[in-house]
Short mmCIF file of C-alpha atoms in Angstrom, two decimals:
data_model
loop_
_atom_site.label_atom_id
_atom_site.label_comp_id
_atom_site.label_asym_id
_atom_site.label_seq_id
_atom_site.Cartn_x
_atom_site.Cartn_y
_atom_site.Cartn_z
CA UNK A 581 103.89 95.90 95.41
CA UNK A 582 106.41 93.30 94.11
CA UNK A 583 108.58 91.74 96.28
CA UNK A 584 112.46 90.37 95.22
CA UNK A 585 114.37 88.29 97.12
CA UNK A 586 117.71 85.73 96.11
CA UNK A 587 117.03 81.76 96.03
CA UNK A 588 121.08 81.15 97.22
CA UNK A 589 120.18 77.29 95.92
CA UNK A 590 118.61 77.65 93.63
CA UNK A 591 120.80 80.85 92.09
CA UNK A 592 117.53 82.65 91.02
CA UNK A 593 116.21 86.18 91.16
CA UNK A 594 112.63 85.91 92.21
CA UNK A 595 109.74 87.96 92.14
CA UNK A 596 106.30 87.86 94.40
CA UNK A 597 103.05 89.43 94.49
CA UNK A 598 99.89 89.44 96.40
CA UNK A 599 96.28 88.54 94.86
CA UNK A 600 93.68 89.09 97.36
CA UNK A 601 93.92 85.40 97.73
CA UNK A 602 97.36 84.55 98.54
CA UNK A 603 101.01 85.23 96.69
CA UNK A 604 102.03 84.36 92.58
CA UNK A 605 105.88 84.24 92.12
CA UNK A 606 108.32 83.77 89.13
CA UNK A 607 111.56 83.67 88.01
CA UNK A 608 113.23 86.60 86.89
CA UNK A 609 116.86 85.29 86.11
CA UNK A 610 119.04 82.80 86.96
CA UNK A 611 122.10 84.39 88.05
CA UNK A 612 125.85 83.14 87.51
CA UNK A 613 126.96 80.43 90.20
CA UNK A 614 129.55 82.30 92.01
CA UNK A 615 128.13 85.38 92.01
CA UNK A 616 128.88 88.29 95.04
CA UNK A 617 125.56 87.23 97.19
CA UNK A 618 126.00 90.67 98.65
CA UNK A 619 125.55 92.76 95.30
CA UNK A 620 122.77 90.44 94.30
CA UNK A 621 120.65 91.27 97.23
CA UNK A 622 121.06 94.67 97.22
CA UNK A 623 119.95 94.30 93.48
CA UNK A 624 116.68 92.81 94.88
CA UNK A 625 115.84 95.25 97.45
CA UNK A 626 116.42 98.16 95.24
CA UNK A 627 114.12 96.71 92.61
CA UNK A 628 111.41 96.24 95.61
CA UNK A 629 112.17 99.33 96.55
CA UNK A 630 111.09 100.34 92.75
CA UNK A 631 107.99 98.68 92.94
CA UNK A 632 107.25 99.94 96.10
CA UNK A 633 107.32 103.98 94.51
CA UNK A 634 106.18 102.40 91.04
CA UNK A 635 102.80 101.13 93.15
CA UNK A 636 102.85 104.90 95.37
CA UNK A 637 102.06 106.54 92.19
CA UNK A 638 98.90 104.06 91.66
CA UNK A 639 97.63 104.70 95.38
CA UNK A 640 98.68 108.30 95.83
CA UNK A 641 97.88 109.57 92.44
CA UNK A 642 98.45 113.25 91.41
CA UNK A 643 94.42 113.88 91.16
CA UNK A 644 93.72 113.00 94.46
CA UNK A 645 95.89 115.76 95.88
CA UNK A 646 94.60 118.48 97.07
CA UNK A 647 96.74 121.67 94.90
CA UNK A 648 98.45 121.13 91.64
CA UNK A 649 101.02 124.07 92.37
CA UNK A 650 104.61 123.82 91.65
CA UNK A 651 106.52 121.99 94.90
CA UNK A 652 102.81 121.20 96.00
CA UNK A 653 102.02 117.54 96.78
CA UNK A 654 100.18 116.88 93.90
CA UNK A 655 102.61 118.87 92.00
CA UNK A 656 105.31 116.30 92.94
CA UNK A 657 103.05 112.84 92.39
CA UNK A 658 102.69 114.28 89.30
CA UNK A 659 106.34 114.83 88.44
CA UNK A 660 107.26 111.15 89.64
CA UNK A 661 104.43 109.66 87.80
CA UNK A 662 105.95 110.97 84.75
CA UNK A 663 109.87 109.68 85.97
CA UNK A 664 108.37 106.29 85.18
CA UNK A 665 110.48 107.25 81.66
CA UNK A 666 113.45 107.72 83.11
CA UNK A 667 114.00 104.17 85.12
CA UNK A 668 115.05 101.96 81.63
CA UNK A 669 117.82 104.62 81.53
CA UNK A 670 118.64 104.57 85.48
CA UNK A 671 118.87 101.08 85.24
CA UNK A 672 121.29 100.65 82.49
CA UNK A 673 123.34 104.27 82.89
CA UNK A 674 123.07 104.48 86.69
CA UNK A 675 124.90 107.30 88.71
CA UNK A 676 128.71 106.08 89.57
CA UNK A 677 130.69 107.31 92.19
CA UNK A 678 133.06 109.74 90.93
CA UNK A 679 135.87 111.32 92.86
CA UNK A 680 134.68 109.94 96.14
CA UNK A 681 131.14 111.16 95.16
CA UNK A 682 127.62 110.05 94.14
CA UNK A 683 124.68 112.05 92.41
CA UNK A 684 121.68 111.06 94.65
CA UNK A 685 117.95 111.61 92.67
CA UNK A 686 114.98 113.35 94.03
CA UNK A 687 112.86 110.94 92.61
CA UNK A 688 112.16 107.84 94.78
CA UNK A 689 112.08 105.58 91.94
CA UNK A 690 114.48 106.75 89.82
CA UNK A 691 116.72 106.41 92.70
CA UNK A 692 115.69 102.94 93.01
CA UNK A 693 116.77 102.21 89.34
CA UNK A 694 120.10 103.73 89.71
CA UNK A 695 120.56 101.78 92.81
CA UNK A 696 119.63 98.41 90.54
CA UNK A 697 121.72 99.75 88.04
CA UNK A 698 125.18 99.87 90.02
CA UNK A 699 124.43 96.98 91.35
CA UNK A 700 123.92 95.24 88.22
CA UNK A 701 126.80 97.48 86.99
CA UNK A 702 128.76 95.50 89.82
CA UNK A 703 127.85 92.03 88.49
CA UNK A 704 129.06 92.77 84.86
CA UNK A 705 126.42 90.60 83.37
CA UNK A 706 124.50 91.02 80.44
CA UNK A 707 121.89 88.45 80.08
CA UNK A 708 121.07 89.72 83.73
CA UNK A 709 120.66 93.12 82.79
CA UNK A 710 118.24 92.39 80.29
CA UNK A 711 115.94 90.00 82.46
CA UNK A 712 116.14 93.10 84.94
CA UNK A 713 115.21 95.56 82.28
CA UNK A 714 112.24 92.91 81.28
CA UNK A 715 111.03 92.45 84.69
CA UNK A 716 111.10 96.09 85.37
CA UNK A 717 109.31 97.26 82.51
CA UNK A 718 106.82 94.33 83.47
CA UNK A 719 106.03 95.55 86.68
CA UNK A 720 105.50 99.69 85.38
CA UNK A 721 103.20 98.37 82.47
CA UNK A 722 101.02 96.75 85.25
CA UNK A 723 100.48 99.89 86.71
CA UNK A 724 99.91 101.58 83.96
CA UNK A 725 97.11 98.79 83.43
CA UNK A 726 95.34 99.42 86.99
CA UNK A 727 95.26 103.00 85.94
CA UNK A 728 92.78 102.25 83.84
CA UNK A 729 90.98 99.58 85.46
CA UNK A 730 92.56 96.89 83.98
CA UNK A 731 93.49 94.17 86.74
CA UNK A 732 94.78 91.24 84.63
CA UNK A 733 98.35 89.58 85.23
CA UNK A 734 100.84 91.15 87.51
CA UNK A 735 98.35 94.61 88.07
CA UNK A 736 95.74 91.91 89.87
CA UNK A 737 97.94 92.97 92.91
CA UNK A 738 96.03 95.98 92.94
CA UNK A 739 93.33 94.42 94.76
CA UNK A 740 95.20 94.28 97.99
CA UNK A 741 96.63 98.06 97.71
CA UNK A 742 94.55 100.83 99.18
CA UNK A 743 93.88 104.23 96.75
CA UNK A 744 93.08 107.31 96.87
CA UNK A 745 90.98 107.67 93.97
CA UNK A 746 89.17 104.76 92.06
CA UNK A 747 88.94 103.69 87.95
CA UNK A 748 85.56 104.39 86.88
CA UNK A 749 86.02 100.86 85.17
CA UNK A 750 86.37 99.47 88.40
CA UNK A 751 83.80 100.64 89.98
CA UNK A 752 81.53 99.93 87.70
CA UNK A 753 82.88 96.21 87.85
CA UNK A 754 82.21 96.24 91.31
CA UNK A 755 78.44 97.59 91.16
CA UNK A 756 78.05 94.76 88.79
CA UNK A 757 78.84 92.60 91.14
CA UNK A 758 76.99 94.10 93.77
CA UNK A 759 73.54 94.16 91.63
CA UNK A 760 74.29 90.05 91.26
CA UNK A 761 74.62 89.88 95.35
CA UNK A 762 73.63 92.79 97.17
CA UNK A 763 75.63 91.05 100.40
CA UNK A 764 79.00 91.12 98.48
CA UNK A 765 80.12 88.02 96.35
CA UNK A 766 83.88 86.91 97.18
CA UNK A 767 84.66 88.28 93.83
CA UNK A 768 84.09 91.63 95.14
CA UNK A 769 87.56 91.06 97.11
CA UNK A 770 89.70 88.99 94.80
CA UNK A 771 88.69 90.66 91.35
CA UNK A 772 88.59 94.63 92.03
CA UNK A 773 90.45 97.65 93.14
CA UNK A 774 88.79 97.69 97.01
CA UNK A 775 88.45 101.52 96.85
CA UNK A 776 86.37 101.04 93.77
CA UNK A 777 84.22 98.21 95.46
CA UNK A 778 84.06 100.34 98.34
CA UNK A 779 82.61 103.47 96.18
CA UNK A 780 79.91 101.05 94.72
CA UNK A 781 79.19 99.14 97.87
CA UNK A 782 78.54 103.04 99.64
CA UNK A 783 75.78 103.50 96.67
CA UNK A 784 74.52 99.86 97.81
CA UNK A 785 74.62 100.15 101.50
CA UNK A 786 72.68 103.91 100.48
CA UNK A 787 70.18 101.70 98.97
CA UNK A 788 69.95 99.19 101.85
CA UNK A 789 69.29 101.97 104.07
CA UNK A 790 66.57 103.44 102.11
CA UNK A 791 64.47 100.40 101.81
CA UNK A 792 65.24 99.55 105.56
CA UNK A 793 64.04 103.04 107.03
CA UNK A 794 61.01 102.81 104.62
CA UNK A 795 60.31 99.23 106.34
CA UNK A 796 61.04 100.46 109.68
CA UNK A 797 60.03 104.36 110.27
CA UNK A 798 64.02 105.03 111.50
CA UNK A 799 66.32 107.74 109.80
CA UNK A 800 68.75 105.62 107.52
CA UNK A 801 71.79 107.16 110.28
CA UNK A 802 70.04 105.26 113.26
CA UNK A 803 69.35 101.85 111.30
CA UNK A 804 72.64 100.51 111.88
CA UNK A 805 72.76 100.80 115.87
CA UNK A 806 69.44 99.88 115.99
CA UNK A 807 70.72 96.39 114.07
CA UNK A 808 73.77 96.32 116.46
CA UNK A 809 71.43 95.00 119.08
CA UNK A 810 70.56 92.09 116.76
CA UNK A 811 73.89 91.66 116.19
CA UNK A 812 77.14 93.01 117.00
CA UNK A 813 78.47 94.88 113.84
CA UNK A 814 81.07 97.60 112.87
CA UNK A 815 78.23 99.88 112.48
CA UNK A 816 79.94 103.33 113.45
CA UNK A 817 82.18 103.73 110.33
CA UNK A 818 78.86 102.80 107.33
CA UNK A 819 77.00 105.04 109.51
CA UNK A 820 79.31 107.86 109.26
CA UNK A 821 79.09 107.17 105.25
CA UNK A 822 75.42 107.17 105.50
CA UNK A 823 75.93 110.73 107.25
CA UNK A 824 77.95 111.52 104.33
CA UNK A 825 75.37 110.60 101.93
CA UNK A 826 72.59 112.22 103.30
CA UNK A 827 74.70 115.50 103.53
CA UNK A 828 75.05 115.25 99.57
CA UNK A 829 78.33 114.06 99.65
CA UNK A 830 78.68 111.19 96.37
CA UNK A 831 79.64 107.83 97.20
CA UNK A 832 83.19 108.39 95.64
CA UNK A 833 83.91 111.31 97.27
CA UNK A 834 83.07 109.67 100.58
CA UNK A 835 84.94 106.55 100.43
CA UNK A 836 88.16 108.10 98.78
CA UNK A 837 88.05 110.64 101.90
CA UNK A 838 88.10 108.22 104.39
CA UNK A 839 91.05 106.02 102.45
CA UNK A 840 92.98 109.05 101.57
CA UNK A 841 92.55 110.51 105.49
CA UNK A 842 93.82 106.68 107.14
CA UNK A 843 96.54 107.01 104.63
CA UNK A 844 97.86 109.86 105.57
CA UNK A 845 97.53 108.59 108.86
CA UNK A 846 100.23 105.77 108.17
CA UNK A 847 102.22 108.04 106.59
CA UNK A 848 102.53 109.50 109.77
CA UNK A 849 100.69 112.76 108.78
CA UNK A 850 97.60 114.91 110.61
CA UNK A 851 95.53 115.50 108.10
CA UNK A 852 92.89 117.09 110.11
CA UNK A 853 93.83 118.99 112.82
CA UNK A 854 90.51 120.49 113.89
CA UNK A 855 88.63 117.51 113.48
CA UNK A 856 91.64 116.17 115.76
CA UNK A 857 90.94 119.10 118.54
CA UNK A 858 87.35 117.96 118.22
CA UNK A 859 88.15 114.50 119.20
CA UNK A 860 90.09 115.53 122.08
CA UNK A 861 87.37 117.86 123.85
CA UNK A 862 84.94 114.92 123.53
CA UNK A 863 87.37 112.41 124.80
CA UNK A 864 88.25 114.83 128.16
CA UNK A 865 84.44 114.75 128.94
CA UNK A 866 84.58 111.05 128.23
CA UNK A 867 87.35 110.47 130.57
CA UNK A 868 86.16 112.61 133.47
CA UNK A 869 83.30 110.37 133.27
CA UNK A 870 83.97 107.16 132.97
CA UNK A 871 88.24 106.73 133.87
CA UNK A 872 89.36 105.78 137.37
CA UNK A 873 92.12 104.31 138.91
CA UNK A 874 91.42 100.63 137.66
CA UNK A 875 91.03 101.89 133.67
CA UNK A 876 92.81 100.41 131.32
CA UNK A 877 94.40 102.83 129.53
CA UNK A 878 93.91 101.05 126.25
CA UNK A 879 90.17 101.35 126.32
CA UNK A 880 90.13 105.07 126.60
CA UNK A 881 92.37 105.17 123.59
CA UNK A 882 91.72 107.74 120.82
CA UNK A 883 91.33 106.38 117.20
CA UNK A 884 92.97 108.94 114.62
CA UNK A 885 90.72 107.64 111.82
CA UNK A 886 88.19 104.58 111.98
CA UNK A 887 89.92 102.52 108.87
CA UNK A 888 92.78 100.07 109.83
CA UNK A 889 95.46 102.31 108.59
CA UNK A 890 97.76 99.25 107.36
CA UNK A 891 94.52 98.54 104.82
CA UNK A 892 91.81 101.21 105.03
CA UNK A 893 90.26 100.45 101.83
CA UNK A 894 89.51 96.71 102.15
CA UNK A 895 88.51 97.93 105.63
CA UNK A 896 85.86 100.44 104.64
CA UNK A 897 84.67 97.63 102.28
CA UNK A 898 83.93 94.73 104.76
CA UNK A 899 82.53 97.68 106.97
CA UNK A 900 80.17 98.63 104.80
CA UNK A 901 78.99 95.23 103.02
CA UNK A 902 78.53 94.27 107.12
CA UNK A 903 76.23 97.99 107.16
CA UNK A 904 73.99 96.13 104.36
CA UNK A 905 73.76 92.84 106.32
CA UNK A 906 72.64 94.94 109.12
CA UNK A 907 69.90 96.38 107.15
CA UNK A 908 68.43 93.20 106.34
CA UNK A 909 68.49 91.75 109.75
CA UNK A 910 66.81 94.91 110.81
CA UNK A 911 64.39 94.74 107.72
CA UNK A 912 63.52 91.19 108.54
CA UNK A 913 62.63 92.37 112.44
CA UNK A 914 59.64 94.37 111.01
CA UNK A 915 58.95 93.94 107.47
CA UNK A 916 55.73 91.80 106.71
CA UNK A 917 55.27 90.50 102.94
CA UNK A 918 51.87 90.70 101.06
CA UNK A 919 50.90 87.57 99.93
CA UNK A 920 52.40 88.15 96.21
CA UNK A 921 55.86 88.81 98.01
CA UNK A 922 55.52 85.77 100.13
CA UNK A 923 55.10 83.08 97.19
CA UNK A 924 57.69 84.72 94.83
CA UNK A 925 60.43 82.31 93.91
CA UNK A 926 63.83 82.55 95.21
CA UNK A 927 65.99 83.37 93.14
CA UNK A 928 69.21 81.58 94.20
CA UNK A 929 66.89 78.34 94.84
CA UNK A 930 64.04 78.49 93.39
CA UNK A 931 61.62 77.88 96.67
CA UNK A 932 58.85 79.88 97.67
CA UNK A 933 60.65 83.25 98.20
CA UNK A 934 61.78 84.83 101.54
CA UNK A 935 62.72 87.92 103.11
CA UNK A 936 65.88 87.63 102.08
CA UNK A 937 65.11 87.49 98.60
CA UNK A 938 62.33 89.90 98.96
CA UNK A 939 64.87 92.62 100.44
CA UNK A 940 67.52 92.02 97.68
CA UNK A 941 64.81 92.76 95.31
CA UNK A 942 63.91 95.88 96.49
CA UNK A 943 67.19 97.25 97.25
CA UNK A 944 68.06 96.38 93.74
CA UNK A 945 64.79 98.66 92.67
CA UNK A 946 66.09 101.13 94.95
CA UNK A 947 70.01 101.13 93.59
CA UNK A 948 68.67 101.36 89.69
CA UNK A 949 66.63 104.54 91.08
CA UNK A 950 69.53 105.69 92.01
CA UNK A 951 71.84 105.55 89.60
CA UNK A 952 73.31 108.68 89.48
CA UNK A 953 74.80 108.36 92.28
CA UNK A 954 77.70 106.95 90.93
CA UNK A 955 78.31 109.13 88.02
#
């Protein structure tokens, strides 16, 4: 989301935004010397707070819910998805207090505008109003524009926001990316949605895994423990999507349950009870065994979902790019290269070719014969 804070020097409304690689900020207005400092911040805050629901809608979008019936969740992303109309209004004919009282909205955002509105109501000053209403409809276009896959100018902050569904645009960006380097370029952080890229890596790592159990003889749900003793990886949450996989769940539908279950997590909801009184019955055998007087509490904790709640989706992502790293070091333990394999150029340097190489090639061969999966 965009952030809005007061430069008191400088007597400028600012904006800020995140990029996957650090913050952008501009100018929105310079505002009057003089001016109530007071009024001026609460004009910033409400118009982060408008962001803030603006970018909710993006993340937690109506067809990710669950039910579409009236007062159901999805029912009311989809009502203030469509209040994105009503904040030019908000802004510029907020509620007033009349009589010692004040119509509150329903809507989040909307309630945001009006908030912007009285304050800017407060100020009395036109050329502000407009750079307000400018800014404003700035920052709704650019969701509108990571809607449909579009990341360019102010919706690039997308890439460091977690969601619940993913642009079929985006993902296909991100296999792209994924069939130039298997491993994960840098792009695949800094140019797309990270649910996306974490749908297309899933197909990828599915691919890894296929090519590594052929090499080895183990099931593709045991490769990645078998690679932790190589080297230490976060191998339990790509093996639970390699579960997934094999159980006929699509690589969307995977990754965009795992995001949408850690962010209803940090929303401070239980979105799976049972699975939750599963958890616990394990964990009592776990502590009878292995808790005594000298455990740290901390290390018998119980994990409500294995994403970093805070950011689940770039989580899941570097989880599951380290998943295909962990094939390959397992595929180099036992795979042994004819002789046409072993004097095949390298690709990336153009020596006689490795196992590296060799490995990207066939998960590549074993991706394309698997296209469907991301359909």
């Amino acid at each position: 989301m965009t952030r809005y804070s007061l430069d008191p020097e400088r007597h400028e409304l600012i904006a800020a935004w995140g990029t996957g690689e650090g913050d952008l900020a501009t100018r929105i207005a310079a505002v009057p010397a003089g001016t109530d400092t007071a009024t001026l911040m609460r004009l910033a805050l409400a118009l982060t707070h408008l962001s803030e629901a603006a970018w909710r809608a993006y993340t937690h979008p109506a067809s990710a819910a669950a039910s579409m019936e009236p007062n159901s969740e999805g029912w009311r992303r989809a009502e203030e998805r469509k209040s994105f109309d009503e904040v030019p209004g908000a802004i510029t004919r907020p509620n007033l207090p009349q009589d010692g009282m004040l119509d509150v909205e329903y809507s989040p955002m909307v309630e945001s505008a009006h908030r912007a509105g009285r304050a800017l109501h407060a100020i009395g000053n036109a050329d502000l109003t407009d750079s307000v209403l400018a800014e404003v409809g700035t920052e709704l276009a650019a969701v509108d524009n990571a809607e449909l896959g579009d990341l360019a100018g102010r919706a690039h902050q997308a890439v460091v926001l977690s969601r619940e569904g993913a642009s079929p645009v985006q993902v296909a960006a991100a296999d792209r990316l994924l069939e130039q380097n298997p491993f994960g370029p840098a792009a695949l952080f800094t140019d797309i949605d990270p649910t996306a890229a974490a749908v297309a890596a899933a197909h990828w790592l599915a691919a890894a895994a296929e090519v590594t159990a052929e090499a080895t003889g183990h099931s593709p749900t045991t490769l990645l423990l078998e690679a932790d003793d190589i080297e230490a990886l976060p191998h339990e949450t790509p093996t639970h999507v390699l579960e997934l996989l094999e159980a006929g769940t699509s690589p969307y539908d995977a990754v965009t349950g795992l995001v949408r279950h850690a962010l209803h997590i940090a929303d401070g909801l239980l979105p799976d009870p049972a699975g939750l009184r599963e958890q616990l019955e394990d964990i009592d055998e776990t502590l009878a065994q292995h808790t005594g007087p000298d455990t740290d509490p901390e290390d018998t904790g119980l994990r409500l979902t294995p994403l970093d709640p805070k950011r689940p989706a770039p989580d899941l992502l570097e989880d599951l790019l380290a998943g295909i790293r962990g094939c390959w070091l397992l595929h180099e333990e036992y795979d042994e290269p004819d002789d046409e394999d072993g004097f095949d150029d390298d690709e990336h340097t153009g020596q006689p070719g490795t196992g590296r190489s060799r490995f990207t090639r066939l998960v590549r061969e074993a991706a394309a014969a698997n296209r469907d999966r991301l359909v």
